[in-house]
PDB file of C-alpha atoms in Angstrom:
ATOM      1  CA  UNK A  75      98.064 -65.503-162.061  1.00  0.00           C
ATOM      2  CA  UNK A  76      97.883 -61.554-160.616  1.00  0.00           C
ATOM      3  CA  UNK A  77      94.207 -60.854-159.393  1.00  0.00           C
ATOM      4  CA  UNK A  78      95.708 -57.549-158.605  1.00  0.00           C
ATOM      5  CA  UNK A  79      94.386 -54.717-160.348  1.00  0.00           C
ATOM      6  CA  UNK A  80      95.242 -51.128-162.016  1.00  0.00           C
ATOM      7  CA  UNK A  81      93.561 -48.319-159.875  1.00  0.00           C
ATOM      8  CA  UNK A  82      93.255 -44.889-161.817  1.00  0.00           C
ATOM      9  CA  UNK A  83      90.893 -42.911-160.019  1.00  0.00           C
ATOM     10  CA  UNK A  84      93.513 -40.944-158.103  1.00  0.00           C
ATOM     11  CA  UNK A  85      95.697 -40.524-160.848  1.00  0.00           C
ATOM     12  CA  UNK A  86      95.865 -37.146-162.097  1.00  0.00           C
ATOM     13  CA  UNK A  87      93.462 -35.842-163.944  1.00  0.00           C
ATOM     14  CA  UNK A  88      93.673 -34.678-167.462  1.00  0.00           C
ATOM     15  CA  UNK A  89      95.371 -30.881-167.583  1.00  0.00           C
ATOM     16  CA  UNK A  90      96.446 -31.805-164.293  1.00  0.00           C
ATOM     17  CA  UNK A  91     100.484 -32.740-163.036  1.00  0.00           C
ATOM     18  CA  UNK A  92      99.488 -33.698-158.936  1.00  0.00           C
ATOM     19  CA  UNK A  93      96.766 -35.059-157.627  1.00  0.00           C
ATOM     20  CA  UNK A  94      96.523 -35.466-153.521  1.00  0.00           C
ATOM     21  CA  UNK A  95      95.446 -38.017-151.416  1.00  0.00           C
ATOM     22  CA  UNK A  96      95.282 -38.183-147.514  1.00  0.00           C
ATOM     23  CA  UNK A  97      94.004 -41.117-145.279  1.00  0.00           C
ATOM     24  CA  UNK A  98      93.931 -42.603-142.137  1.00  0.00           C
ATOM     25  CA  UNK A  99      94.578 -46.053-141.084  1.00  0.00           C
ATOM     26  CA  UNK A 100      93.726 -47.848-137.863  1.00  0.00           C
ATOM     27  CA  UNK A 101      96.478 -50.731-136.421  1.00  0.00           C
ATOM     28  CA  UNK A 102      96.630 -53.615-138.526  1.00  0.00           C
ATOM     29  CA  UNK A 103      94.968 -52.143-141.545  1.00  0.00           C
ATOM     30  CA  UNK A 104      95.484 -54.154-145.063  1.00  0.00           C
ATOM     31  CA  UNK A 105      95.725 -52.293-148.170  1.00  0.00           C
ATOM     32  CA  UNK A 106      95.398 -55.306-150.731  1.00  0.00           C
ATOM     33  CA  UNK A 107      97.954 -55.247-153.734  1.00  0.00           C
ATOM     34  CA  UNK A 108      97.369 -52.825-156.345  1.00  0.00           C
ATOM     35  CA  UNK A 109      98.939 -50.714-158.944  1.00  0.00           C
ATOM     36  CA  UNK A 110      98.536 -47.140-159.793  1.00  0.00           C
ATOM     37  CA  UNK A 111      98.542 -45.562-163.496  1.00  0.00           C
ATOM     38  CA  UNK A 112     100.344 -42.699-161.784  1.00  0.00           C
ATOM     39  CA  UNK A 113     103.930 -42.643-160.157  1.00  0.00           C
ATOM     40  CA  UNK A 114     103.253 -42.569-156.412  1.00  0.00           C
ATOM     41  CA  UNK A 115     104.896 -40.613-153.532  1.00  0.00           C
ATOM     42  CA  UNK A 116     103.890 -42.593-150.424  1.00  0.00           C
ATOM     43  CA  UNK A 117     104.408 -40.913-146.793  1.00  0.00           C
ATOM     44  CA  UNK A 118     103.441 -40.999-143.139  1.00  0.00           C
ATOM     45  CA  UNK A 119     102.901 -38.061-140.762  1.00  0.00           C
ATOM     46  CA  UNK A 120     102.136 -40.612-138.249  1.00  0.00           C
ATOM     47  CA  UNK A 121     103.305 -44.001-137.880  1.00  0.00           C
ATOM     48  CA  UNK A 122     104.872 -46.945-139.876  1.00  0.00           C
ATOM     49  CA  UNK A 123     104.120 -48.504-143.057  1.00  0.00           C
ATOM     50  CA  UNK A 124     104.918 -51.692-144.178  1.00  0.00           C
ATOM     51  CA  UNK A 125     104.920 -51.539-148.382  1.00  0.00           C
ATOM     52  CA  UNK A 126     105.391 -54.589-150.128  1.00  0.00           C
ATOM     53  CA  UNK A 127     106.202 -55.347-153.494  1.00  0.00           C
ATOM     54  CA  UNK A 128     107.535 -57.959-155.577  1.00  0.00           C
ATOM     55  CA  UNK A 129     110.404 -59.845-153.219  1.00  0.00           C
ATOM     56  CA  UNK A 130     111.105 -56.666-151.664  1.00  0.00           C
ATOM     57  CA  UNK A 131     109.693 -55.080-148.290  1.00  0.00           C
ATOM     58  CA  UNK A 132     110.200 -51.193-146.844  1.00  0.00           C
ATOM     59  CA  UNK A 133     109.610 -50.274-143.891  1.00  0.00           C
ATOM     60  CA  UNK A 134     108.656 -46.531-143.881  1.00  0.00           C
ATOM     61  CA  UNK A 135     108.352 -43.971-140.795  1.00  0.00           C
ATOM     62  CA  UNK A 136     107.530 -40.575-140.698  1.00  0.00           C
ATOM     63  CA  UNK A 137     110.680 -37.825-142.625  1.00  0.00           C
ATOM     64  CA  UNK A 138     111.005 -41.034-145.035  1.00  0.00           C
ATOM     65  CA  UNK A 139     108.739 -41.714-148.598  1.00  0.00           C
ATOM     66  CA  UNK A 140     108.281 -44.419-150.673  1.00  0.00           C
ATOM     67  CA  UNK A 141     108.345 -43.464-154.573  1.00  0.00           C
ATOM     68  CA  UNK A 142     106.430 -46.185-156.765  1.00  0.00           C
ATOM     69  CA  UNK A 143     106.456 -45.729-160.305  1.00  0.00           C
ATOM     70  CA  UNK A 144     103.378 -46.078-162.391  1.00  0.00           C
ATOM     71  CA  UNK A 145     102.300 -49.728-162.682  1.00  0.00           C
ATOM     72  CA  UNK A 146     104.296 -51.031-159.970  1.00  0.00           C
ATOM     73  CA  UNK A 147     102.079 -53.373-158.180  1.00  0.00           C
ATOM     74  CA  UNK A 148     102.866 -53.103-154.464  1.00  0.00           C
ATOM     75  CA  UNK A 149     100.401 -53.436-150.942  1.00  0.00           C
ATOM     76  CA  UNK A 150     100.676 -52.061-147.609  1.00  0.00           C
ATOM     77  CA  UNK A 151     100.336 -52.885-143.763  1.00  0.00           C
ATOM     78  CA  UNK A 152      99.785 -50.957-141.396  1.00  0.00           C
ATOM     79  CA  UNK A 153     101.588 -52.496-138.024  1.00  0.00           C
ATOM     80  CA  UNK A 154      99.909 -48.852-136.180  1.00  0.00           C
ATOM     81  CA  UNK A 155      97.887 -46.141-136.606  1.00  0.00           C
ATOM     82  CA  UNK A 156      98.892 -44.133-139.592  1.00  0.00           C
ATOM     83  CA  UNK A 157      97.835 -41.091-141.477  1.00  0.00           C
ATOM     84  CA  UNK A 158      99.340 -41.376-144.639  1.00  0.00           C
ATOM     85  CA  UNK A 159      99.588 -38.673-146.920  1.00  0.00           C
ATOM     86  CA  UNK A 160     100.153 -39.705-150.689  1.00  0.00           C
ATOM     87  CA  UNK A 161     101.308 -37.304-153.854  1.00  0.00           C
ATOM     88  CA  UNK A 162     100.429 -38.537-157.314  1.00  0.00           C
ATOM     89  CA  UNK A 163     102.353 -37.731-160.630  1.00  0.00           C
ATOM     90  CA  UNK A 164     101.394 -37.799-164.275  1.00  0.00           C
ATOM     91  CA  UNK A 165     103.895 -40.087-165.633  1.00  0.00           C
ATOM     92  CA  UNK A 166     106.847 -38.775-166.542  1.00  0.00           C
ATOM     93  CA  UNK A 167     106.915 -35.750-164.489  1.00  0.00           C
ATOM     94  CA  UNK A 168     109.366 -36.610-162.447  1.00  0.00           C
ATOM     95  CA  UNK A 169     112.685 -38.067-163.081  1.00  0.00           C
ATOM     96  CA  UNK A 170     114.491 -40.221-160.618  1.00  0.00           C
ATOM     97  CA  UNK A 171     118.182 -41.669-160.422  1.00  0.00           C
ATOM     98  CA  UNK A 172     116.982 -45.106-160.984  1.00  0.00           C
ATOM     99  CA  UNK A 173     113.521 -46.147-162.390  1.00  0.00           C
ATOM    100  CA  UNK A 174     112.559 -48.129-159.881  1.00  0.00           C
ATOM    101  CA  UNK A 175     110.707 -47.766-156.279  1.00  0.00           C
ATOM    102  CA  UNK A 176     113.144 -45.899-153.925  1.00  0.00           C
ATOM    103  CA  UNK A 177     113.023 -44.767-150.492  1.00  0.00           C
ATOM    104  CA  UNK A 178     113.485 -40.503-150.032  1.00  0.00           C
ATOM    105  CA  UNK A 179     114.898 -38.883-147.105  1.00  0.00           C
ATOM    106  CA  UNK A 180     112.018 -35.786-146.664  1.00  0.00           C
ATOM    107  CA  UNK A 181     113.259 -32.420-145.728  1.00  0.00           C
ATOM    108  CA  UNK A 182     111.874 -29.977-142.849  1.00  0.00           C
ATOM    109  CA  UNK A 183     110.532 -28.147-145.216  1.00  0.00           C
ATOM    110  CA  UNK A 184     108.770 -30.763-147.360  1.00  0.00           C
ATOM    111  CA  UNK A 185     107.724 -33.104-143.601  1.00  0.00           C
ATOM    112  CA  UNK A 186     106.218 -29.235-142.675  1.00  0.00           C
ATOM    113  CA  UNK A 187     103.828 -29.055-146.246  1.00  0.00           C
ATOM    114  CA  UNK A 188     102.625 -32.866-146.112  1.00  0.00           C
ATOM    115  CA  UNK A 189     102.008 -32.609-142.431  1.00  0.00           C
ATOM    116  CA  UNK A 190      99.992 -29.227-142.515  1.00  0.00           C
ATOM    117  CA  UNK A 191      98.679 -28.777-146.052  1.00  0.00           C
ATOM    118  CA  UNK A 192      96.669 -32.275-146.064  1.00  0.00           C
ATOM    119  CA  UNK A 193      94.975 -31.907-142.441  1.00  0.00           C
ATOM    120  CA  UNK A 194      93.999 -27.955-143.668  1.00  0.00           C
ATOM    121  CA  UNK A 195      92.100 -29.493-146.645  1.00  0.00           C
ATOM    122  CA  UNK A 196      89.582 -32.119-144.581  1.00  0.00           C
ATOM    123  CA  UNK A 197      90.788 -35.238-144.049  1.00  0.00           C
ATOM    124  CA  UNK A 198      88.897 -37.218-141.491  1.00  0.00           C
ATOM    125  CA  UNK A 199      88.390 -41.197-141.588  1.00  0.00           C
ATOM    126  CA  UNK A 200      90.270 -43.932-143.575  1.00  0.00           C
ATOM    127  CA  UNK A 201      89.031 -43.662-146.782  1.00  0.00           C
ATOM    128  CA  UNK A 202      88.498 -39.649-147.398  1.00  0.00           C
ATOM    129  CA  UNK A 203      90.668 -38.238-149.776  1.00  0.00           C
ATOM    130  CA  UNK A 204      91.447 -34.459-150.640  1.00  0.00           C
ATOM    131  CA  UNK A 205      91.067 -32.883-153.604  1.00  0.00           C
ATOM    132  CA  UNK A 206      93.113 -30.101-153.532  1.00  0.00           C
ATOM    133  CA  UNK A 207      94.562 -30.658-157.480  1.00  0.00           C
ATOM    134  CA  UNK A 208      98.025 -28.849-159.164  1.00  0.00           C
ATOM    135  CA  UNK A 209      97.671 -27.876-162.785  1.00  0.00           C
ATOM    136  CA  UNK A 210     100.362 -27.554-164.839  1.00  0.00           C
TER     137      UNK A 210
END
């Protein structure tokens, strides 16, 4: 039986297609296993992550994201320190290859936005999000 649950309070808001999300994790942090209403764009600017879900494990550094579609109940370790920066997508927004969780190679440009744009709008200990918001 899952005791995991849905979380929606970072999904996107209604009228909105992106909602942000920034944290940071000390070494050995546990983020129990959850699920989001939103498809998910997990990334570190610093350190690992270890994301779990189902029988499958990633290991994700910094230039490299996880995509988790909506619903997809996964959880994450930190092994590290991390600051993890996290995009969130109305569903359907965004079509991928394959409909399932993938790992993304993250350009220059794209490593240079989630590294700068997230630390510009106040992030400070694990737990703090930001609220910058994209309507579409």
């Amino acid at each position: 039986m899952r005791h995991s649950k849905t979380l929606r309070g970072f999904d996107p808001k209604r009228g909105v297609s992106i909602a942000t999300l920034a944290y940071e994790y000390s070494a050995g942090f546990q983020v129990p296993e959850h699920a989001h209403g939103a498809d998910q764009l997990i990334y570190a600017i610093r350190g690992v992550m270890e994301v779990f879900s189902g029988q499958s494990i990633w290991l994700v550094p910094p230039r490299f994201a996880l995509w988790v579609p909506a619903k997809t109940y996964h959880r994450i370790h930190m092994p590290g320190a991390v600051s993890m920066r996290t995009l969130y997508f109305r569903p359907g927004l965004v079509r991928m290859r394959s409909p399932g969780t993938a790992v993304l190679h993250v350009t220059r440009r794209c490593y240079v936005s989630l590294r700068s744009k997230p630390c510009a709008l106040g992030n400070s200990e694990r737990g703090t999000t930001t609220s910058e918001r994209y309507a579409t």
